[in-house]
Tab-separated table of C-alpha atoms in Angstrom:
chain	number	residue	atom	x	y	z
V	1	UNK	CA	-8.257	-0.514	-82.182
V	2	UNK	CA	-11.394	2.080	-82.582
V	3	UNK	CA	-9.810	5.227	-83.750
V	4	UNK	CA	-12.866	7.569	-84.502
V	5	UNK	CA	-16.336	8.350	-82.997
V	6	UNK	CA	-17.730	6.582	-86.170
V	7	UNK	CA	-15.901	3.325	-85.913
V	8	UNK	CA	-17.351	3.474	-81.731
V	9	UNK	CA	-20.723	3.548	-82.746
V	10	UNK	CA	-20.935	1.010	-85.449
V	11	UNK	CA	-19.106	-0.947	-82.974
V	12	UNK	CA	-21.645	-0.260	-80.663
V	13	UNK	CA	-24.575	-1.277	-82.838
V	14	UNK	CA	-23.104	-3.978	-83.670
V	15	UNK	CA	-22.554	-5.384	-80.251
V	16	UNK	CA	-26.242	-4.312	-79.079
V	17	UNK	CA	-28.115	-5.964	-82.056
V	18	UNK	CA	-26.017	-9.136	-81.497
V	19	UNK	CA	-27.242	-9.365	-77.989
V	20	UNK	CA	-30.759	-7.874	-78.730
V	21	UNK	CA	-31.471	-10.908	-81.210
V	22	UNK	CA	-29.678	-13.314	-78.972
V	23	UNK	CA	-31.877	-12.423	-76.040
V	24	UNK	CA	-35.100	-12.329	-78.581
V	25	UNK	CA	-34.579	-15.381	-80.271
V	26	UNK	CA	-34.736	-17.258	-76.826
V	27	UNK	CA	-37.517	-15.278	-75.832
V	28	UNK	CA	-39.517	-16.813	-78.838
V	29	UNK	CA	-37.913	-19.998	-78.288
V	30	UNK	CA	-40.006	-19.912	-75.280
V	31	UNK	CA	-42.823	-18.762	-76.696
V	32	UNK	CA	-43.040	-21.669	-79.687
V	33	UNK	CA	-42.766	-24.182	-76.572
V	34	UNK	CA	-45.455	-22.522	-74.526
V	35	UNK	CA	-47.512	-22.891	-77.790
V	36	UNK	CA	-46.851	-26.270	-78.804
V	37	UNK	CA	-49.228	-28.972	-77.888
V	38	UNK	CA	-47.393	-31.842	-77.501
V	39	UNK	CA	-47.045	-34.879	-79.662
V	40	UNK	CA	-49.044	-37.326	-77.204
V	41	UNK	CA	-51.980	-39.324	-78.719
V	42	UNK	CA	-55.388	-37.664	-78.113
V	43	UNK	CA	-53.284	-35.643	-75.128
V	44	UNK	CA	-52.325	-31.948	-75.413
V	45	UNK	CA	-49.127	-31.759	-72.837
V	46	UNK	CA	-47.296	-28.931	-74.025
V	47	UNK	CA	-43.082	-29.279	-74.870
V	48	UNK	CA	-41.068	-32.059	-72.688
V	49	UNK	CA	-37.485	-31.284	-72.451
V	50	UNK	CA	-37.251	-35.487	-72.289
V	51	UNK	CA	-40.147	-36.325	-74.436
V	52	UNK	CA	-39.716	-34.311	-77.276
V	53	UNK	CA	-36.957	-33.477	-80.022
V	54	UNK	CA	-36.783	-29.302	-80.662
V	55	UNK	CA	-36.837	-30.136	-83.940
V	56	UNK	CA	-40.668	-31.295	-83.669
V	57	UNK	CA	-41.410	-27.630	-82.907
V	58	UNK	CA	-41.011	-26.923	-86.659
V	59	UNK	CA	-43.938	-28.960	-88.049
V	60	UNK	CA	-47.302	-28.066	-88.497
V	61	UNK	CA	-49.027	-31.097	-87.117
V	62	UNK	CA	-47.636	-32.405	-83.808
V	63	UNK	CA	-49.519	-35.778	-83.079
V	64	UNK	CA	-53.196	-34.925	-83.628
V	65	UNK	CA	-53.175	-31.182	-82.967
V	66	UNK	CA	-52.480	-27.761	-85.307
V	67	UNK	CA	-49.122	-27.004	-84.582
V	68	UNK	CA	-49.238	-23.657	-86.938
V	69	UNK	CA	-48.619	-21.024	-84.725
V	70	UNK	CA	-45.337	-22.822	-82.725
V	71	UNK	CA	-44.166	-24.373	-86.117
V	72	UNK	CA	-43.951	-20.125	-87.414
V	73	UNK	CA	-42.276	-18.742	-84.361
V	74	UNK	CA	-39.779	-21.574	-84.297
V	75	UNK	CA	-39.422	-21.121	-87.868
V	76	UNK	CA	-38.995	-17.697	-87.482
V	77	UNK	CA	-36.297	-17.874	-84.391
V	78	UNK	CA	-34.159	-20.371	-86.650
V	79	UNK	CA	-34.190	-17.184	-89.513
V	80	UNK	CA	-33.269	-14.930	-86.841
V	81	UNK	CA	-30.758	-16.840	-85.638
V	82	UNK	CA	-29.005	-17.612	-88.304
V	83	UNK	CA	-29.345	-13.941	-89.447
V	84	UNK	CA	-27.853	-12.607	-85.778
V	85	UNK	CA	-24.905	-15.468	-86.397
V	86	UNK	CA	-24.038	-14.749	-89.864
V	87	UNK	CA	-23.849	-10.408	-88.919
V	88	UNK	CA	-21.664	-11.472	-85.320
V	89	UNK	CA	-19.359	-13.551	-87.657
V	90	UNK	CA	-18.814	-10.589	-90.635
V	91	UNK	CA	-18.245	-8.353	-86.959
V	92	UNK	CA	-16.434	-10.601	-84.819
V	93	UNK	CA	-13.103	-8.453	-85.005
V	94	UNK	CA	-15.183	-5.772	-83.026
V	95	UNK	CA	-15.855	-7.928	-80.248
């Protein structure tokens, strides 16, 4: 039970940053697909849902092709993730 003003708004914050970085890290989820090129020989096809594993999003080459700047914002969605998981579990009670 929220008893004071103070208690509301961390509550409050809490909730909104759990759904802000929920709603961003699938936003860059996206993004790292839209940026991948694929992992066809000498093809550049983009992400499959059927072709590919999500984990391939993560390396730096895919097939032939630089796969820097997909392999960073996946990267970078797992750490956000896993940051956005880890403050909704030390908060859950307020949910």
């Amino acid at each position: 039970m929220i008893t004071t003003e103070r208690e509301r708004r961390r509550v409050l914050h809490a909730r909104a940053f759990t759904w802000s970085g929920i709603f961003a890290a699938g936003v860059l989820l996206l993004a790292a697909m839209w940026w991948f090129p694929g992992e066809a020989a000498g093809m550049r096809r983009g992400y499959s849902f059927g072709g590919d594993l999500l984990s391939s999003m993560g390396k730096t080459r895919a097939g032939s092709w630089d796969n820097t700047v997909s392999c960073l914002i996946f990267n970078g969605t797992l750490i956000l993730g896993g940051t956005v998981m880890a403050m909704f579990w030390k908060a859950r009670a307020t949910f």
